[in-house]
Tab-separated table of C-alpha atoms and ligand atoms in Angstrom:
chain	number	residue	atom	x	y	z
A	1	LYS	CA	123.727	-60.102	20.617
A	2	LYS	CA	121.377	-57.621	18.854
A	3	PHE	CA	120.959	-55.628	21.957
A	4	MET	CA	124.980	-55.275	22.150
A	5	GLU	CA	125.106	-54.534	18.255
A	6	GLY	CA	122.791	-51.649	19.199
A	7	ILE	CA	124.833	-50.214	21.864
A	8	ASP	CA	128.127	-50.241	19.500
A	9	GLN	CA	126.053	-48.476	16.632
A	10	LEU	CA	124.793	-46.199	19.181
A	11	ALA	CA	128.465	-45.348	20.586
A	12	LYS	CA	129.581	-45.267	17.025
A	13	ARG	CA	127.279	-42.491	16.106
A	14	MET	CA	127.646	-40.599	19.000
A	15	LYS	CA	131.196	-40.339	18.648
A	16	LYS	CA	130.798	-37.979	15.640
A	17	VAL	CA	129.063	-35.901	17.901
A	18	LYS	CA	131.320	-33.074	19.693
A	19	THR	CA	129.135	-32.030	22.351
A	20	LYS	CA	125.790	-33.643	23.917
A	21	LEU	CA	123.572	-31.777	26.402
A	22	ALA	CA	120.603	-33.403	28.131
A	23	VAL	CA	117.587	-31.207	29.258
A	24	MET	CA	115.650	-32.241	32.365
A	25	SER	CA	112.934	-31.244	34.580
A	26	GLY	CA	111.246	-32.584	37.664
A	27	LYS	CA	107.783	-32.483	36.016
A	28	GLY	CA	105.991	-32.007	32.962
A	29	GLY	CA	104.750	-28.527	31.458
A	30	VAL	CA	107.357	-26.472	33.037
A	31	GLY	CA	108.836	-25.507	29.837
A	32	LYS	CA	111.255	-28.108	29.539
A	33	SER	CA	111.082	-28.666	25.633
A	34	THR	CA	110.936	-25.067	25.197
A	35	VAL	CA	114.329	-24.465	26.747
A	36	ALA	CA	115.741	-27.513	24.686
A	37	GLY	CA	114.170	-25.896	21.614
A	38	LEU	CA	115.645	-22.367	22.598
A	39	LEU	CA	119.101	-24.048	23.076
A	40	ALA	CA	119.165	-25.769	19.994
A	41	VAL	CA	118.197	-22.259	18.126
A	42	HIS	CA	121.038	-20.783	19.869
A	43	TYR	CA	123.458	-23.111	18.264
A	44	GLY	CA	121.702	-23.257	15.278
A	45	LYS	CA	121.645	-19.540	14.830
A	46	LYS	CA	125.672	-19.289	15.308
A	47	GLY	CA	126.201	-21.498	12.392
A	48	TYR	CA	126.925	-24.762	14.503
A	49	LYS	CA	125.874	-28.213	13.211
A	50	THR	CA	122.890	-28.869	15.575
A	51	GLY	CA	120.581	-31.358	16.375
A	52	ILE	CA	117.915	-32.206	18.588
A	53	MET	CA	116.448	-35.668	19.820
A	54	ASP	CA	112.999	-35.864	21.294
A	55	CYS	CA	113.180	-38.335	23.991
A	56	ASP	CA	109.822	-36.948	25.686
A	57	PHE	CA	107.797	-39.994	24.367
A	58	TRP	CA	104.600	-38.965	26.161
A	59	GLY	CA	104.825	-35.375	25.857
A	60	SER	CA	106.596	-35.000	22.911
A	61	SER	CA	106.397	-31.258	21.362
A	62	ILE	CA	109.690	-30.771	19.595
A	63	PRO	CA	108.614	-31.518	15.769
A	64	LYS	CA	105.578	-29.401	16.771
A	65	ILE	CA	107.644	-26.308	18.091
A	66	PHE	CA	109.767	-26.547	15.050
A	67	GLY	CA	106.967	-27.004	12.608
A	68	VAL	CA	108.405	-30.041	11.262
A	69	GLU	CA	105.791	-32.649	12.415
A	70	ASN	CA	104.487	-33.195	8.518
A	71	LYS	CA	107.894	-33.952	7.380
A	72	ARG	CA	109.324	-37.775	7.448
A	73	PRO	CA	112.805	-38.998	8.042
A	74	VAL	CA	114.481	-40.688	5.442
A	75	VAL	CA	114.892	-44.300	6.016
A	76	ARG	CA	117.904	-45.782	4.502
A	77	GLU	CA	119.967	-48.939	4.333
A	78	ASP	CA	122.735	-47.435	6.433
A	79	GLY	CA	120.664	-45.587	8.682
A	80	ILE	CA	117.779	-43.011	9.253
A	81	GLU	CA	118.351	-39.583	8.112
A	82	PRO	CA	116.573	-36.891	10.435
A	83	VAL	CA	114.276	-34.157	9.004
A	84	HIS	CA	115.593	-30.584	9.037
A	85	THR	CA	114.249	-27.233	10.321
A	86	ASP	CA	113.632	-24.768	7.675
A	87	LYS	CA	115.300	-21.679	8.975
A	88	TRP	CA	118.645	-22.769	10.743
A	89	GLY	CA	118.602	-26.362	9.517
A	90	ILE	CA	118.728	-27.986	12.799
A	91	ALA	CA	118.288	-31.948	12.512
A	92	VAL	CA	115.608	-33.253	14.214
A	93	MET	CA	114.448	-37.154	15.550
A	94	SER	CA	111.264	-37.924	17.215
A	95	ILE	CA	109.054	-41.130	17.730
A	96	GLN	CA	106.174	-38.685	16.599
A	97	PHE	CA	107.587	-39.303	12.931
A	98	PHE	CA	106.799	-42.833	12.863
A	99	LEU	CA	103.201	-42.712	14.308
A	100	PRO	CA	100.254	-42.546	12.185
A	101	SER	CA	98.838	-39.222	13.938
A	102	PRO	CA	100.075	-37.061	16.896
A	103	GLU	CA	97.163	-38.340	18.829
A	104	SER	CA	98.228	-41.815	18.834
A	105	PRO	CA	98.044	-43.261	22.398
A	106	LEU	CA	101.348	-44.372	23.629
A	107	ALA	CA	100.480	-46.916	26.279
A	108	TRP	CA	104.141	-48.135	26.533
A	109	ARG	CA	105.773	-48.656	29.608
A	110	GLY	CA	109.228	-47.263	30.452
A	111	PRO	CA	111.545	-50.215	29.380
A	112	LEU	CA	110.018	-50.596	26.071
A	113	VAL	CA	110.248	-46.739	25.651
A	114	SER	CA	113.935	-46.900	26.707
A	115	GLY	CA	114.476	-49.842	24.052
A	116	VAL	CA	112.865	-47.647	21.347
A	117	ILE	CA	114.842	-44.654	22.041
A	118	ARG	CA	118.092	-46.643	22.204
A	119	ASP	CA	116.901	-48.314	18.683
A	120	MET	CA	116.447	-44.984	17.445
A	121	LEU	CA	119.966	-43.486	18.602
A	122	ALA	CA	121.807	-46.529	17.028
A	123	LYS	CA	119.842	-45.685	13.637
A	124	THR	CA	119.883	-42.310	13.129
A	125	GLU	CA	122.496	-40.872	11.152
A	126	TRP	CA	123.062	-37.451	12.358
A	127	GLY	CA	126.510	-37.212	10.743
A	128	GLU	CA	129.080	-34.733	12.112
A	129	LEU	CA	127.568	-32.622	14.761
A	130	ASP	CA	128.805	-29.911	16.837
A	131	TYR	CA	125.813	-30.030	19.296
A	132	LEU	CA	123.036	-32.632	19.970
A	133	ILE	CA	120.303	-31.924	22.303
A	134	PHE	CA	118.359	-34.136	24.398
A	135	ASP	CA	114.890	-33.401	25.309
A	136	LEU	CA	114.229	-35.923	27.996
A	137	PRO	CA	110.886	-36.805	29.715
A	138	PRO	CA	110.281	-35.112	32.878
A	139	GLY	CA	111.637	-36.965	35.990
A	140	THR	CA	114.334	-39.629	36.783
A	141	GLY	CA	112.690	-42.772	35.160
A	142	ASP	CA	113.778	-45.225	32.577
A	143	VAL	CA	114.251	-42.898	29.777
A	144	PRO	CA	116.368	-40.261	31.398
A	145	LEU	CA	118.503	-42.881	33.053
A	146	THR	CA	119.028	-44.714	29.616
A	147	VAL	CA	120.164	-41.773	27.773
A	148	LEU	CA	122.310	-40.462	30.581
A	149	GLN	CA	123.934	-43.981	30.733
A	150	GLU	CA	124.324	-44.984	27.352
A	151	VAL	CA	125.013	-41.480	25.574
A	152	ARG	CA	126.816	-40.051	28.507
A	153	PRO	CA	126.361	-36.461	27.529
A	154	ASN	CA	128.761	-33.657	28.397
A	155	GLY	CA	126.309	-31.942	30.963
A	156	VAL	CA	122.654	-31.679	32.059
A	157	ILE	CA	120.509	-28.619	31.981
A	158	LEU	CA	117.811	-28.686	34.793
A	159	VAL	CA	114.373	-26.778	34.104
A	160	ALA	CA	111.924	-25.748	36.587
A	161	THR	CA	109.250	-23.182	37.399
A	162	PRO	CA	109.704	-21.125	40.679
A	163	GLN	CA	107.255	-22.833	42.525
A	164	GLU	CA	108.940	-26.010	41.839
A	165	LEU	CA	112.432	-24.867	42.197
A	166	THR	CA	112.972	-26.751	45.481
A	167	ALA	CA	115.726	-28.291	47.059
A	168	THR	CA	114.221	-31.593	46.541
A	169	ILE	CA	113.892	-31.566	42.762
A	170	VAL	CA	117.367	-30.125	42.337
A	171	GLU	CA	118.714	-32.684	44.613
A	172	LYS	CA	117.004	-35.438	43.131
A	173	SER	CA	118.232	-34.767	39.317
A	174	LEU	CA	121.595	-33.641	40.732
A	175	LYS	CA	121.864	-37.184	42.453
A	176	LEU	CA	120.896	-38.825	39.220
A	177	ALA	CA	123.404	-36.673	37.302
A	178	GLN	CA	126.131	-37.426	39.812
A	179	GLU	CA	125.720	-41.260	40.064
A	180	LEU	CA	125.985	-41.123	36.296
A	181	ASN	CA	129.258	-38.847	36.522
A	182	THR	CA	127.485	-36.175	34.572
A	183	ALA	CA	127.431	-32.442	35.896
A	184	ILE	CA	124.518	-30.434	35.907
A	185	VAL	CA	125.804	-27.298	33.799
A	186	GLY	CA	122.846	-25.315	33.840
A	187	LEU	CA	119.812	-24.284	35.729
A	188	VAL	CA	116.880	-22.589	34.072
A	189	GLU	CA	113.982	-20.862	36.143
A	190	ASN	CA	111.251	-20.833	33.544
A	191	MET	CA	108.458	-18.352	34.044
A	192	SER	CA	110.230	-16.677	36.586
A	193	TYR	CA	108.950	-13.322	36.164
A	194	TYR	CA	106.504	-11.093	33.561
A	195	GLU	CA	108.114	-7.925	32.135
A	196	CYS	CA	105.006	-5.206	31.650
A	197	PRO	CA	105.306	-4.041	27.801
A	198	GLN	CA	104.331	-0.746	28.790
A	199	CYS	CA	106.389	0.259	31.501
A	200	GLY	CA	109.392	-2.413	31.442
A	201	HIS	CA	108.645	-3.419	34.963
A	202	LYS	CA	109.687	-6.819	35.830
A	203	GLU	CA	107.275	-8.711	38.109
A	204	TYR	CA	108.729	-11.862	39.841
A	205	LEU	CA	105.423	-13.795	40.856
A	206	PHE	CA	106.851	-16.199	43.250
A	207	GLY	CA	109.708	-14.170	44.549
A	208	LYS	CA	113.289	-13.258	43.093
A	209	GLY	CA	116.663	-14.767	43.392
A	210	ARG	CA	115.776	-18.465	43.845
A	211	ALA	CA	117.528	-19.594	40.977
A	212	ALA	CA	120.735	-17.986	41.932
A	213	GLU	CA	120.583	-19.390	45.607
A	214	MET	CA	120.130	-22.935	44.060
A	215	ALA	CA	122.729	-22.459	41.452
A	216	SER	CA	125.256	-21.387	44.130
A	217	LYS	CA	124.367	-23.758	46.561
A	218	TYR	CA	124.821	-26.753	44.214
A	219	ARG	CA	127.612	-25.233	42.369
A	220	ILE	CA	125.980	-25.093	38.880
A	221	ASP	CA	127.919	-22.545	36.802
A	222	PHE	CA	125.332	-20.952	34.687
A	223	PHE	CA	121.377	-20.247	35.754
A	224	LEU	CA	119.044	-18.478	33.941
A	225	GLU	CA	115.456	-16.665	34.649
A	226	LEU	CA	113.462	-17.055	31.627
A	227	PRO	CA	110.384	-14.465	31.756
A	228	ILE	CA	106.851	-15.472	30.658
A	229	ASP	CA	106.727	-14.188	27.312
A	230	PRO	CA	103.472	-14.397	25.059
A	231	ALA	CA	105.589	-13.950	22.044
A	232	LEU	CA	107.297	-17.061	22.925
A	233	THR	CA	104.123	-19.167	23.522
A	234	ARG	CA	102.733	-17.743	20.032
A	235	LEU	CA	106.022	-18.935	18.316
A	236	CYS	CA	105.861	-22.053	19.842
A	237	ASP	CA	102.287	-22.935	19.073
A	238	SER	CA	102.692	-21.955	15.569
A	239	GLY	CA	105.968	-23.852	14.956
A	240	LYS	CA	108.176	-21.099	14.682
A	241	ILE	CA	110.210	-21.293	17.616
A	242	GLU	CA	113.402	-20.458	15.357
A	243	LEU	CA	111.903	-17.063	15.065
A	244	TYR	CA	112.203	-15.982	18.468
A	245	GLU	CA	114.568	-12.951	18.605
A	246	ILE	CA	115.584	-13.322	22.199
A	247	ASP	CA	118.352	-15.748	22.994
A	248	PRO	CA	118.512	-16.439	26.551
A	249	PHE	CA	121.631	-18.693	26.316
A	250	GLU	CA	123.764	-15.779	24.993
A	251	PHE	CA	125.929	-16.157	28.025
A	252	PHE	CA	126.079	-19.766	28.127
A	253	LEU	CA	129.654	-21.042	27.602
A	254	ILE	CA	129.297	-24.305	26.505
B	1	ADP	P1	107.495	-29.287	28.880
B	1	ADP	O1	108.350	-29.703	28.004
B	1	ADP	O2	108.181	-29.235	30.207
B	1	ADP	O3	106.063	-30.407	29.071
B	1	ADP	P2	106.643	-27.103	27.239
B	1	ADP	O4	108.120	-26.734	26.802
B	1	ADP	O5	105.931	-27.927	26.323
B	1	ADP	O6	106.746	-28.113	28.470
B	1	ADP	O7	105.904	-25.916	27.751
B	1	ADP	C1	104.726	-25.988	27.884
B	1	ADP	C2	103.866	-24.867	27.613
B	1	ADP	O8	104.043	-23.584	28.245
B	1	ADP	C3	104.165	-24.563	25.814
B	1	ADP	O9	102.894	-24.246	25.517
B	1	ADP	C4	104.943	-23.385	25.685
B	1	ADP	O10	104.651	-22.577	24.720
B	1	ADP	C5	104.763	-22.707	27.006
B	1	ADP	N1	105.882	-22.006	27.640
B	1	ADP	C6	106.890	-22.557	28.200
B	1	ADP	N2	107.792	-21.812	28.625
B	1	ADP	C7	107.294	-20.762	28.458
B	1	ADP	C8	107.701	-19.077	28.621
B	1	ADP	N3	108.978	-19.107	29.073
B	1	ADP	N4	106.872	-18.090	28.235
B	1	ADP	C9	105.729	-18.318	27.852
B	1	ADP	N5	105.331	-19.474	27.466
B	1	ADP	C10	106.139	-20.696	27.851
């Protein structure tokens, strides 16, 4: 019964969110959280009411890149109020906020984590949002499955590095999304090239054109080649992703 109540609550709260987008990757460390962060910044900067839900339990980095890891959500009778970022007022929720320290071990198994995510989603009072971004853990395990099934996002954005941008990885995520009637609406090839700050030459370290090829093969409307940018690493490391001036999602039409 409690489980069903949770699902109802979750559905009720999600109704107040116009567009929900989930960011997925095959592996960890490919820049998935960074891309999820940049997507939230894209909307926040434009004045949309935006939220980001950190579902990447074991590799949680959203609070850190937004510099809100020392803030705490306000727990009220009728729900938990997420924290807000300084620059664009993006609402952020993460399990991190409820742990004694960021180094706390999370020796929890998938089904338990899914339960906690479901609970957090049922209790978080986002209010009316234009966009809510879900930073999912890498792979196609319990948590991505739970979120895709229960939140029913409007679309998935897939992040991969050039080496990893193979048919298998795209196909796996595509299959999962298809099974759950969710479209892959974007493909991001991260760390695709390096642009020389002196001469502007773009060096595609692993070959050029793979993202375009994959996007056309799998009929994904939007693809992006994101360069390796030391300025982005620096801003993320210092909790200031909101100050990144480049908007890679400028031409993303959702
Ligand atoms: P994931 O969420 O896939 O585990 P992260 O988003 O946490 O990966 O990124 C891993 C590291 O790589 C972080 O230190 C991040 O700042 C850095 N990074 C990601 N994308 C880029 C990029 N395009 N240019 C420079 N650094 C990047």
